[in-house]
PDB file of C-alpha atoms in Angstrom:
ATOM      1  CA  MET A   1     120.048 117.699 108.926  1.00  0.00           C
ATOM      2  CA  GLU A   2     117.037 118.657 111.030  1.00  0.00           C
ATOM      3  CA  GLU A   3     114.679 117.471 108.296  1.00  0.00           C
ATOM      4  CA  LEU A   4     116.524 114.153 108.080  1.00  0.00           C
ATOM      5  CA  LYS A   5     116.400 113.742 111.857  1.00  0.00           C
ATOM      6  CA  SER A   6     112.663 114.364 111.942  1.00  0.00           C
ATOM      7  CA  LEU A   7     111.589 111.841 109.287  1.00  0.00           C
ATOM      8  CA  ARG A   8     108.823 109.681 110.700  1.00  0.00           C
ATOM      9  CA  LEU A   9     107.841 107.505 107.737  1.00  0.00           C
ATOM     10  CA  VAL A  10     110.456 106.266 105.277  1.00  0.00           C
ATOM     11  CA  THR A  11     109.538 103.443 102.921  1.00  0.00           C
ATOM     12  CA  ALA A  12     112.258 100.887 102.227  1.00  0.00           C
ATOM     13  CA  ILE A  13     111.186 100.745  98.630  1.00  0.00           C
ATOM     14  CA  LYS A  14     111.168  97.651  96.449  1.00  0.00           C
ATOM     15  CA  THR A  15     113.242  97.692  93.246  1.00  0.00           C
ATOM     16  CA  PRO A  16     111.061  96.586  90.298  1.00  0.00           C
ATOM     17  CA  TYR A  17     112.374  94.807  87.203  1.00  0.00           C
ATOM     18  CA  GLU A  18     111.629  94.578  83.509  1.00  0.00           C
ATOM     19  CA  HIS A  19     111.065  91.205  81.865  1.00  0.00           C
ATOM     20  CA  ASN A  20     114.747  91.140  80.902  1.00  0.00           C
ATOM     21  CA  GLY A  21     115.832  91.575  84.527  1.00  0.00           C
ATOM     22  CA  LYS A  22     116.868  95.213  84.246  1.00  0.00           C
ATOM     23  CA  ILE A  23     115.539  97.821  86.664  1.00  0.00           C
ATOM     24  CA  ASP A  24     112.135  99.059  85.524  1.00  0.00           C
ATOM     25  CA  LEU A  25     112.565 102.833  85.890  1.00  0.00           C
ATOM     26  CA  ASP A  26     109.067 103.749  84.702  1.00  0.00           C
ATOM     27  CA  THR A  27     107.516 101.501  87.337  1.00  0.00           C
ATOM     28  CA  TYR A  28     109.966 102.804  89.933  1.00  0.00           C
ATOM     29  CA  ASP A  29     108.851 106.370  89.196  1.00  0.00           C
ATOM     30  CA  ASN A  30     105.229 105.315  89.490  1.00  0.00           C
ATOM     31  CA  MET A  31     105.920 103.687  92.865  1.00  0.00           C
ATOM     32  CA  VAL A  32     107.729 106.764  94.186  1.00  0.00           C
ATOM     33  CA  ASN A  33     104.854 108.970  93.041  1.00  0.00           C
ATOM     34  CA  MET A  34     102.458 106.777  95.022  1.00  0.00           C
ATOM     35  CA  GLN A  35     104.618 107.284  98.104  1.00  0.00           C
ATOM     36  CA  ILE A  36     104.702 111.067  97.654  1.00  0.00           C
ATOM     37  CA  GLU A  37     100.940 111.263  97.077  1.00  0.00           C
ATOM     38  CA  LYS A  38     100.281 109.414 100.347  1.00  0.00           C
ATOM     39  CA  GLY A  39     102.549 111.659 102.391  1.00  0.00           C
ATOM     40  CA  VAL A  40     105.581 109.417 102.838  1.00  0.00           C
ATOM     41  CA  GLN A  41     108.560 111.622 103.704  1.00  0.00           C
ATOM     42  CA  GLY A  42     111.462 109.544 102.435  1.00  0.00           C
ATOM     43  CA  ILE A  43     112.504 106.411 100.597  1.00  0.00           C
ATOM     44  CA  LEU A  44     115.359 104.047 101.349  1.00  0.00           C
ATOM     45  CA  VAL A  45     116.858 103.092  97.979  1.00  0.00           C
ATOM     46  CA  GLY A  46     118.708  99.820  97.486  1.00  0.00           C
ATOM     47  CA  GLY A  47     118.149  98.609 101.043  1.00  0.00           C
ATOM     48  CA  THR A  48     117.274  95.071 101.959  1.00  0.00           C
ATOM     49  CA  ALA A  49     113.773  95.547 100.532  1.00  0.00           C
ATOM     50  CA  GLY A  50     115.421  97.084  97.466  1.00  0.00           C
ATOM     51  CA  GLU A  51     117.430  93.865  97.085  1.00  0.00           C
ATOM     52  CA  ASP A  52     120.874  95.307  97.656  1.00  0.00           C
ATOM     53  CA  GLY A  53     122.318  91.790  97.461  1.00  0.00           C
ATOM     54  CA  VAL A  54     121.647  91.719  93.716  1.00  0.00           C
ATOM     55  CA  MET A  55     122.561  95.363  93.089  1.00  0.00           C
ATOM     56  CA  THR A  56     126.049  96.734  92.488  1.00  0.00           C
ATOM     57  CA  LEU A  57     127.172 100.086  93.901  1.00  0.00           C
ATOM     58  CA  SER A  58     127.212 101.568  90.411  1.00  0.00           C
ATOM     59  CA  GLY A  59     123.624 100.367  89.970  1.00  0.00           C
ATOM     60  CA  LEU A  60     122.644 102.026  93.251  1.00  0.00           C
ATOM     61  CA  TYR A  61     124.258 105.332  92.340  1.00  0.00           C
ATOM     62  CA  SER A  62     122.640 105.348  88.893  1.00  0.00           C
ATOM     63  CA  LEU A  63     119.257 104.679  90.470  1.00  0.00           C
ATOM     64  CA  VAL A  64     119.680 107.444  93.058  1.00  0.00           C
ATOM     65  CA  SER A  65     120.661 109.891  90.302  1.00  0.00           C
ATOM     66  CA  HIS A  66     117.596 108.916  88.305  1.00  0.00           C
ATOM     67  CA  ILE A  67     115.292 109.468  91.291  1.00  0.00           C
ATOM     68  CA  ARG A  68     116.790 112.889  91.992  1.00  0.00           C
ATOM     69  CA  ARG A  69     116.342 113.927  88.361  1.00  0.00           C
ATOM     70  CA  SER A  70     112.757 112.691  88.371  1.00  0.00           C
ATOM     71  CA  PHE A  71     111.597 114.034  91.727  1.00  0.00           C
ATOM     72  CA  GLY A  72     113.956 116.797  92.776  1.00  0.00           C
ATOM     73  CA  ASN A  73     113.362 117.597  96.430  1.00  0.00           C
ATOM     74  CA  LYS A  74     109.845 116.178  96.669  1.00  0.00           C
ATOM     75  CA  ILE A  75     111.022 113.303  98.846  1.00  0.00           C
ATOM     76  CA  LYS A  76     114.120 112.534 100.898  1.00  0.00           C
ATOM     77  CA  ILE A  77     116.449 109.946  99.353  1.00  0.00           C
ATOM     78  CA  ILE A  78     118.483 107.678 101.614  1.00  0.00           C
ATOM     79  CA  GLY A  79     120.854 105.367  99.772  1.00  0.00           C
ATOM     80  CA  TYR A  80     121.734 102.051 101.359  1.00  0.00           C
ATOM     81  CA  VAL A  81     125.508 101.670 100.946  1.00  0.00           C
ATOM     82  CA  GLY A  82     125.532  98.841 103.474  1.00  0.00           C
ATOM     83  CA  TRP A  83     128.665  96.808 104.013  1.00  0.00           C
ATOM     84  CA  LYS A  84     130.465  97.807 100.810  1.00  0.00           C
ATOM     85  CA  PRO A  85     134.162  98.618 101.307  1.00  0.00           C
ATOM     86  CA  THR A  86     134.980 102.119 102.482  1.00  0.00           C
ATOM     87  CA  SER A  87     136.941 102.967  99.331  1.00  0.00           C
ATOM     88  CA  ASP A  88     133.789 102.522  97.268  1.00  0.00           C
ATOM     89  CA  ASN A  89     131.799 104.859  99.476  1.00  0.00           C
ATOM     90  CA  ARG A  90     133.752 107.935  98.416  1.00  0.00           C
ATOM     91  CA  ILE A  91     131.389 108.643  95.550  1.00  0.00           C
ATOM     92  CA  SER A  92     128.203 107.941  97.508  1.00  0.00           C
ATOM     93  CA  PHE A  93     127.302 111.615  97.729  1.00  0.00           C
ATOM     94  CA  CYS A  94     128.122 112.445  94.126  1.00  0.00           C
ATOM     95  CA  ASN A  95     124.772 110.995  93.131  1.00  0.00           C
ATOM     96  CA  ASP A  96     122.324 113.133  95.033  1.00  0.00           C
ATOM     97  CA  MET A  97     121.586 111.153  98.170  1.00  0.00           C
ATOM     98  CA  ASP A  98     120.245 113.175 101.075  1.00  0.00           C
ATOM     99  CA  ALA A  99     121.902 110.643 103.369  1.00  0.00           C
ATOM    100  CA  ALA A 100     123.610 107.260 103.196  1.00  0.00           C
ATOM    101  CA  MET A 101     122.860 104.253 105.387  1.00  0.00           C
ATOM    102  CA  TYR A 102     125.726 102.030 106.546  1.00  0.00           C
ATOM    103  CA  ILE A 103     126.134  98.803 108.478  1.00  0.00           C
ATOM    104  CA  ASN A 104     129.209  97.486 110.237  1.00  0.00           C
ATOM    105  CA  PRO A 105     131.966  96.365 107.888  1.00  0.00           C
ATOM    106  CA  TYR A 106     132.555  92.654 107.805  1.00  0.00           C
ATOM    107  CA  PRO A 107     135.728  91.620 109.634  1.00  0.00           C
ATOM    108  CA  HIS A 108     137.724  91.343 106.404  1.00  0.00           C
ATOM    109  CA  ASN A 109     136.693  94.876 105.369  1.00  0.00           C
ATOM    110  CA  ASP A 110     139.191  97.376 106.821  1.00  0.00           C
ATOM    111  CA  ASN A 111     139.983  94.858 109.579  1.00  0.00           C
ATOM    112  CA  VAL A 112     137.695  96.656 112.024  1.00  0.00           C
ATOM    113  CA  SER A 113     137.517  94.808 115.328  1.00  0.00           C
ATOM    114  CA  SER A 114     137.559  97.307 118.205  1.00  0.00           C
ATOM    115  CA  ASP A 115     135.370 100.156 119.409  1.00  0.00           C
ATOM    116  CA  ASP A 116     137.973 102.760 118.553  1.00  0.00           C
ATOM    117  CA  ARG A 117     138.459 101.411 115.048  1.00  0.00           C
ATOM    118  CA  LEU A 118     134.701 101.342 114.511  1.00  0.00           C
ATOM    119  CA  ILE A 119     134.579 105.015 115.469  1.00  0.00           C
ATOM    120  CA  VAL A 120     137.399 105.806 113.026  1.00  0.00           C
ATOM    121  CA  HIS A 121     135.615 103.819 110.323  1.00  0.00           C
ATOM    122  CA  TYR A 122     132.271 105.583 110.737  1.00  0.00           C
ATOM    123  CA  ASP A 123     133.839 109.015 111.201  1.00  0.00           C
ATOM    124  CA  ARG A 124     135.515 108.512 107.837  1.00  0.00           C
ATOM    125  CA  LEU A 125     132.172 107.706 106.234  1.00  0.00           C
ATOM    126  CA  LEU A 126     130.391 110.564 107.965  1.00  0.00           C
ATOM    127  CA  SER A 127     133.004 113.004 106.695  1.00  0.00           C
ATOM    128  CA  MET A 128     131.400 112.597 103.257  1.00  0.00           C
ATOM    129  CA  GLY A 129     127.942 113.710 104.311  1.00  0.00           C
ATOM    130  CA  PRO A 130     124.899 112.813 106.433  1.00  0.00           C
ATOM    131  CA  GLY A 131     124.784 109.176 107.470  1.00  0.00           C
ATOM    132  CA  ILE A 132     122.561 106.717 109.308  1.00  0.00           C
ATOM    133  CA  ILE A 133     123.916 103.551 110.903  1.00  0.00           C
ATOM    134  CA  TYR A 134     121.827 100.405 110.742  1.00  0.00           C
ATOM    135  CA  ARG A 135     122.318  98.194 113.765  1.00  0.00           C
ATOM    136  CA  ASN A 136     120.672  94.796 114.104  1.00  0.00           C
ATOM    137  CA  GLN A 137     121.669  91.376 115.322  1.00  0.00           C
ATOM    138  CA  HIS A 138     122.271  90.019 111.829  1.00  0.00           C
ATOM    139  CA  ASN A 139     124.568  92.702 110.442  1.00  0.00           C
ATOM    140  CA  THR A 140     126.494  93.664 113.563  1.00  0.00           C
ATOM    141  CA  SER A 141     126.711  90.389 115.481  1.00  0.00           C
ATOM    142  CA  THR A 142     130.286  89.596 114.440  1.00  0.00           C
ATOM    143  CA  ILE A 143     131.733  92.905 115.597  1.00  0.00           C
ATOM    144  CA  GLY A 144     128.957  94.478 117.613  1.00  0.00           C
ATOM    145  CA  LEU A 145     128.043  98.139 117.954  1.00  0.00           C
ATOM    146  CA  PRO A 146     128.326  99.156 121.617  1.00  0.00           C
ATOM    147  CA  MET A 147     126.400 102.087 123.042  1.00  0.00           C
ATOM    148  CA  ARG A 148     129.696 103.889 123.687  1.00  0.00           C
ATOM    149  CA  VAL A 149     130.414 103.882 119.956  1.00  0.00           C
ATOM    150  CA  VAL A 150     126.956 105.215 119.077  1.00  0.00           C
ATOM    151  CA  GLU A 151     127.186 107.947 121.710  1.00  0.00           C
ATOM    152  CA  GLU A 152     130.540 109.141 120.444  1.00  0.00           C
ATOM    153  CA  LEU A 153     129.425 109.046 116.813  1.00  0.00           C
ATOM    154  CA  SER A 154     126.348 111.080 117.728  1.00  0.00           C
ATOM    155  CA  GLU A 155     128.678 114.020 118.350  1.00  0.00           C
ATOM    156  CA  ASN A 156     129.625 114.028 114.659  1.00  0.00           C
ATOM    157  CA  PRO A 157     127.693 116.827 112.887  1.00  0.00           C
ATOM    158  CA  ASN A 158     126.868 114.475 109.991  1.00  0.00           C
ATOM    159  CA  PHE A 159     125.436 111.721 112.216  1.00  0.00           C
ATOM    160  CA  VAL A 160     121.691 111.586 111.540  1.00  0.00           C
ATOM    161  CA  GLY A 161     120.798 108.661 113.774  1.00  0.00           C
ATOM    162  CA  ILE A 162     120.536 104.921 114.001  1.00  0.00           C
ATOM    163  CA  LYS A 163     118.182 102.284 112.653  1.00  0.00           C
ATOM    164  CA  GLU A 164     117.628  99.774 115.449  1.00  0.00           C
ATOM    165  CA  ASN A 165     115.334  96.778 115.794  1.00  0.00           C
ATOM    166  CA  LYS A 166     115.373  96.387 119.593  1.00  0.00           C
ATOM    167  CA  ARG A 167     112.860  98.532 121.440  1.00  0.00           C
ATOM    168  CA  GLY A 168     114.926  98.583 124.624  1.00  0.00           C
ATOM    169  CA  ASN A 169     117.874 100.074 122.759  1.00  0.00           C
ATOM    170  CA  ILE A 170     115.613 102.627 121.082  1.00  0.00           C
ATOM    171  CA  LEU A 171     114.352 103.732 124.500  1.00  0.00           C
ATOM    172  CA  THR A 172     117.971 104.208 125.633  1.00  0.00           C
ATOM    173  CA  TYR A 173     118.885 106.175 122.509  1.00  0.00           C
ATOM    174  CA  ALA A 174     115.837 108.405 122.915  1.00  0.00           C
ATOM    175  CA  SER A 175     116.768 109.126 126.540  1.00  0.00           C
ATOM    176  CA  LYS A 176     120.174 110.320 125.326  1.00  0.00           C
ATOM    177  CA  GLY A 177     118.729 112.514 122.563  1.00  0.00           C
ATOM    178  CA  ILE A 178     119.848 110.182 119.766  1.00  0.00           C
ATOM    179  CA  HIS A 179     117.381 109.787 116.900  1.00  0.00           C
ATOM    180  CA  ALA A 180     116.454 106.160 116.259  1.00  0.00           C
ATOM    181  CA  TRP A 181     114.172 104.427 113.765  1.00  0.00           C
ATOM    182  CA  THR A 182     112.719 100.961 114.007  1.00  0.00           C
ATOM    183  CA  GLY A 183     112.793  98.634 111.030  1.00  0.00           C
ATOM    184  CA  LYS A 184     109.858  96.538 112.237  1.00  0.00           C
ATOM    185  CA  ASP A 185     106.427  97.515 110.945  1.00  0.00           C
ATOM    186  CA  GLU A 186     104.709  95.239 113.433  1.00  0.00           C
ATOM    187  CA  GLU A 187     106.292  97.147 116.318  1.00  0.00           C
ATOM    188  CA  SER A 188     106.341 100.640 114.823  1.00  0.00           C
ATOM    189  CA  HIS A 189     103.144 101.929 116.455  1.00  0.00           C
ATOM    190  CA  LYS A 190     104.210 100.978 119.969  1.00  0.00           C
ATOM    191  CA  THR A 191     107.875 101.861 119.422  1.00  0.00           C
ATOM    192  CA  ILE A 192     107.079 105.389 118.244  1.00  0.00           C
ATOM    193  CA  TRP A 193     104.298 106.266 120.676  1.00  0.00           C
ATOM    194  CA  GLU A 194     105.687 104.513 123.776  1.00  0.00           C
ATOM    195  CA  TYR A 195     109.441 104.058 123.298  1.00  0.00           C
ATOM    196  CA  GLY A 196     110.394 107.371 121.738  1.00  0.00           C
ATOM    197  CA  ALA A 197     111.437 106.202 118.279  1.00  0.00           C
ATOM    198  CA  THR A 198     111.653 108.992 115.710  1.00  0.00           C
ATOM    199  CA  GLY A 199     110.001 106.860 113.030  1.00  0.00           C
ATOM    200  CA  VAL A 200     110.143 103.690 110.962  1.00  0.00           C
ATOM    201  CA  TYR A 201     111.859 102.402 107.859  1.00  0.00           C
ATOM    202  CA  SER A 202     108.817 100.584 106.583  1.00  0.00           C
ATOM    203  CA  ILE A 203     108.309  97.541 104.366  1.00  0.00           C
ATOM    204  CA  ALA A 204     104.511  97.692 104.578  1.00  0.00           C
ATOM    205  CA  GLY A 205     104.716 101.272 103.291  1.00  0.00           C
ATOM    206  CA  ASN A 206     105.272  99.761  99.848  1.00  0.00           C
ATOM    207  CA  LEU A 207     101.721  98.392 100.019  1.00  0.00           C
ATOM    208  CA  VAL A 208      99.667 100.673 102.304  1.00  0.00           C
ATOM    209  CA  PRO A 209     101.541 104.000 102.598  1.00  0.00           C
ATOM    210  CA  GLY A 210      98.418 105.973 103.476  1.00  0.00           C
ATOM    211  CA  LEU A 211      97.485 103.709 106.367  1.00  0.00           C
ATOM    212  CA  MET A 212     101.063 103.695 107.636  1.00  0.00           C
ATOM    213  CA  LYS A 213     101.037 107.499 107.647  1.00  0.00           C
ATOM    214  CA  GLU A 214      97.790 107.506 109.606  1.00  0.00           C
ATOM    215  CA  LEU A 215      99.170 104.958 112.069  1.00  0.00           C
ATOM    216  CA  LEU A 216     102.338 106.924 112.758  1.00  0.00           C
ATOM    217  CA  PHE A 217     101.245 110.563 112.561  1.00  0.00           C
ATOM    218  CA  GLU A 218      97.808 110.779 114.150  1.00  0.00           C
ATOM    219  CA  GLY A 219      98.371 109.577 117.693  1.00  0.00           C
ATOM    220  CA  MET A 220      97.888 106.150 119.215  1.00  0.00           C
ATOM    221  CA  ASN A 221      95.428 104.085 117.231  1.00  0.00           C
ATOM    222  CA  PRO A 222      95.232 100.501 118.541  1.00  0.00           C
ATOM    223  CA  SER A 223      92.293  99.638 116.284  1.00  0.00           C
ATOM    224  CA  LEU A 224      94.191 100.562 113.105  1.00  0.00           C
ATOM    225  CA  ASN A 225      97.280  98.765 114.375  1.00  0.00           C
ATOM    226  CA  LEU A 226      95.137  95.661 114.959  1.00  0.00           C
ATOM    227  CA  LYS A 227      93.634  96.014 111.484  1.00  0.00           C
ATOM    228  CA  LEU A 228      97.111  96.029 109.923  1.00  0.00           C
ATOM    229  CA  LYS A 229      98.531  93.227 112.071  1.00  0.00           C
ATOM    230  CA  PRO A 230      97.468  90.408 109.697  1.00  0.00           C
ATOM    231  CA  LEU A 231      99.294  92.183 106.854  1.00  0.00           C
ATOM    232  CA  PHE A 232     102.416  92.633 108.989  1.00  0.00           C
ATOM    233  CA  ASP A 233     102.240  88.955 109.959  1.00  0.00           C
ATOM    234  CA  TRP A 234     101.829  87.910 106.332  1.00  0.00           C
ATOM    235  CA  LEU A 235     104.870  89.939 105.249  1.00  0.00           C
ATOM    236  CA  PHE A 236     107.053  88.653 108.081  1.00  0.00           C
ATOM    237  CA  ASP A 237     105.967  85.046 108.472  1.00  0.00           C
ATOM    238  CA  MET A 238     108.888  83.363 110.263  1.00  0.00           C
ATOM    239  CA  SER A 239     107.606  79.809 109.931  1.00  0.00           C
ATOM    240  CA  GLY A 240     109.951  77.571 107.980  1.00  0.00           C
ATOM    241  CA  TRP A 241     112.761  80.136 107.949  1.00  0.00           C
ATOM    242  CA  SER A 242     116.286  79.723 109.202  1.00  0.00           C
ATOM    243  CA  VAL A 243     119.195  82.066 109.832  1.00  0.00           C
ATOM    244  CA  MET A 244     120.620  80.986 106.475  1.00  0.00           C
ATOM    245  CA  ASN A 245     117.694  82.350 104.467  1.00  0.00           C
ATOM    246  CA  ILE A 246     116.344  85.069 106.752  1.00  0.00           C
ATOM    247  CA  SER A 247     117.799  87.744 104.447  1.00  0.00           C
ATOM    248  CA  THR A 248     115.055  86.867 101.934  1.00  0.00           C
ATOM    249  CA  LEU A 249     112.356  86.780 104.630  1.00  0.00           C
ATOM    250  CA  PHE A 250     110.052  89.525 103.338  1.00  0.00           C
ATOM    251  CA  HIS A 251     111.306  89.902  99.751  1.00  0.00           C
ATOM    252  CA  ASN A 252     109.258  87.038  98.427  1.00  0.00           C
ATOM    253  CA  PRO A 253     105.940  88.131 100.015  1.00  0.00           C
ATOM    254  CA  LEU A 254     106.492  91.818  99.150  1.00  0.00           C
ATOM    255  CA  ASN A 255     107.409  91.122  95.521  1.00  0.00           C
ATOM    256  CA  THR A 256     104.498  88.722  95.133  1.00  0.00           C
ATOM    257  CA  ALA A 257     102.057  91.177  96.707  1.00  0.00           C
ATOM    258  CA  LEU A 258     103.066  94.077  94.451  1.00  0.00           C
ATOM    259  CA  ALA A 259     102.829  91.810  91.408  1.00  0.00           C
ATOM    260  CA  GLN A 260      99.358  90.594  92.388  1.00  0.00           C
ATOM    261  CA  LEU A 261      98.280  94.218  92.833  1.00  0.00           C
ATOM    262  CA  GLY A 262      99.468  94.897  89.269  1.00  0.00           C
ATOM    263  CA  VAL A 263     101.984  97.511  90.448  1.00  0.00           C
ATOM    264  CA  ILE A 264     105.124  95.706  89.272  1.00  0.00           C
ATOM    265  CA  LYS A 265     105.857  93.077  86.666  1.00  0.00           C
ATOM    266  CA  PRO A 266     106.049  89.558  88.179  1.00  0.00           C
ATOM    267  CA  VAL A 267     109.829  89.366  87.741  1.00  0.00           C
ATOM    268  CA  PHE A 268     112.152  87.986  90.428  1.00  0.00           C
ATOM    269  CA  ARG A 269     115.921  88.046  90.697  1.00  0.00           C
ATOM    270  CA  ARG A 270     117.348  84.987  92.385  1.00  0.00           C
ATOM    271  CA  PRO A 271     117.513  84.037  95.213  1.00  0.00           C
ATOM    272  CA  HIS A 272     114.055  85.600  95.502  1.00  0.00           C
ATOM    273  CA  VAL A 273     111.070  83.553  94.357  1.00  0.00           C
ATOM    274  CA  PRO A 274     107.263  83.866  94.543  1.00  0.00           C
ATOM    275  CA  VAL A 275     105.476  82.661  97.655  1.00  0.00           C
ATOM    276  CA  SER A 276     103.283  79.571  97.567  1.00  0.00           C
ATOM    277  CA  VAL A 277      99.864  79.683  95.967  1.00  0.00           C
ATOM    278  CA  GLU A 278      98.340  79.354  99.453  1.00  0.00           C
ATOM    279  CA  LYS A 279     100.075  82.552 100.545  1.00  0.00           C
ATOM    280  CA  ARG A 280      99.083  84.244  97.306  1.00  0.00           C
ATOM    281  CA  ARG A 281      95.440  83.490  98.083  1.00  0.00           C
ATOM    282  CA  GLU A 282      95.921  84.709 101.655  1.00  0.00           C
ATOM    283  CA  PHE A 283      97.122  88.058 100.344  1.00  0.00           C
ATOM    284  CA  VAL A 284      94.068  88.511  98.126  1.00  0.00           C
ATOM    285  CA  ASP A 285      91.896  87.827 101.184  1.00  0.00           C
ATOM    286  CA  LEU A 286      93.865  90.411 103.179  1.00  0.00           C
ATOM    287  CA  VAL A 287      93.339  93.044 100.500  1.00  0.00           C
ATOM    288  CA  GLU A 288      89.609  92.404 100.584  1.00  0.00           C
ATOM    289  CA  GLN A 289      89.553  92.612 104.407  1.00  0.00           C
ATOM    290  CA  ILE A 290      91.599  95.811 104.664  1.00  0.00           C
ATOM    291  CA  GLY A 291      90.092  97.376 101.552  1.00  0.00           C
ATOM    292  CA  ARG A 292      91.516  97.582  98.038  1.00  0.00           C
ATOM    293  CA  ASP A 293      91.443 101.384  98.139  1.00  0.00           C
ATOM    294  CA  ASN A 294      94.009 101.346 100.949  1.00  0.00           C
ATOM    295  CA  PHE A 295      96.594  99.545  98.808  1.00  0.00           C
ATOM    296  CA  VAL A 296      98.793 100.969  96.073  1.00  0.00           C
ATOM    297  CA  GLY A 297      97.841 100.582  92.436  1.00  0.00           C
ATOM    298  CA  GLU A 298      94.533 100.716  90.609  1.00  0.00           C
ATOM    299  CA  LYS A 299      94.136  97.228  89.163  1.00  0.00           C
ATOM    300  CA  ASP A 300      92.075  94.480  90.749  1.00  0.00           C
ATOM    301  CA  VAL A 301      94.116  92.207  92.972  1.00  0.00           C
ATOM    302  CA  ARG A 302      94.351  88.638  91.716  1.00  0.00           C
ATOM    303  CA  VAL A 303      96.037  85.336  92.486  1.00  0.00           C
ATOM    304  CA  LEU A 304      98.832  84.895  89.966  1.00  0.00           C
ATOM    305  CA  ASP A 305      99.582  81.492  88.499  1.00  0.00           C
ATOM    306  CA  GLN A 306     103.083  80.100  88.861  1.00  0.00           C
ATOM    307  CA  ARG A 307     103.483  80.415  85.096  1.00  0.00           C
ATOM    308  CA  ASP A 308     102.958  84.176  85.357  1.00  0.00           C
ATOM    309  CA  PHE A 309     106.256  84.662  87.189  1.00  0.00           C
ATOM    310  CA  ILE A 310     109.651  85.184  85.573  1.00  0.00           C
ATOM    311  CA  THR A 311     112.873  84.349  87.384  1.00  0.00           C
ATOM    312  CA  TYR A 312     116.021  86.138  86.340  1.00  0.00           C
ATOM    313  CA  TYR A 313     119.554  85.114  87.294  1.00  0.00           C
ATOM    314  CA  GLU A 314     121.604  88.243  87.918  1.00  0.00           C
ATOM    315  CA  GLU A 315     125.315  88.545  88.521  1.00  0.00           C
ATOM    316  CA  ILE A 316     125.658  89.922  92.062  1.00  0.00           C
ATOM    317  CA  TYR A 317     129.114  91.422  91.608  1.00  0.00           C
TER     318      TYR A 317
END
């Protein structure tokens, strides 16, 4: 538990696909090895960056088992169980997760609507093993997750901490001795060094794990943070996005970037699609500015043509 509570850099790792749409396990292993080599302490498997919306629970558990077999205890494995019904979570620790990450159940799941029932719900999940709760405005807005609930859950011996995207809340958690991680790369430097966050669940770590480690482990470094800001902005460009499609906000840039670096095959599962050719060119420019050696992979970065991409329609459930 103490190791889980002290994780500073966890990469919310992308799930790569074969040309037939199946998970590309060889590429996945290669990506995890890159994370380990650069000093990343943990990976979040099947999270939003891992495209949980197009992954079944059985697919998640099979993937977690594969990672454990391949890497043993070289890296911490957090499995994103998310909103899935409580009954399905009972096997979440039979597949070698170090911890599971949960969000609030939707109103129709277990009919949770009050603080006390939320506590009962999460206590039931935490009884199975270490757990992290992910709180943000998009996945908890219907029910909410009041501070009173978090404080009471923090007394559970299997409560690791909370993933939180509001710096003010992180400051409050830290003052109460509750471990909290930000999910925003663009705010991670300030949130860790000034607001008391334990660490970050990083998207950019998929691309520049070494620089993210330097940014978060070696003291305040405004110049490096400024150097990485254009990449953060490129990954999380909010222009043209609405609440209806915000769940695919960074998938398309991240997938496109990894494909252009030659790390993954250029395969997308709907609703995810490549970014525009203008954004593809912007990424190549960013790699040249930041330095190719700082990015994952060994191939030259290039602007892919639209014909290079494959779109695969996957059954979600």
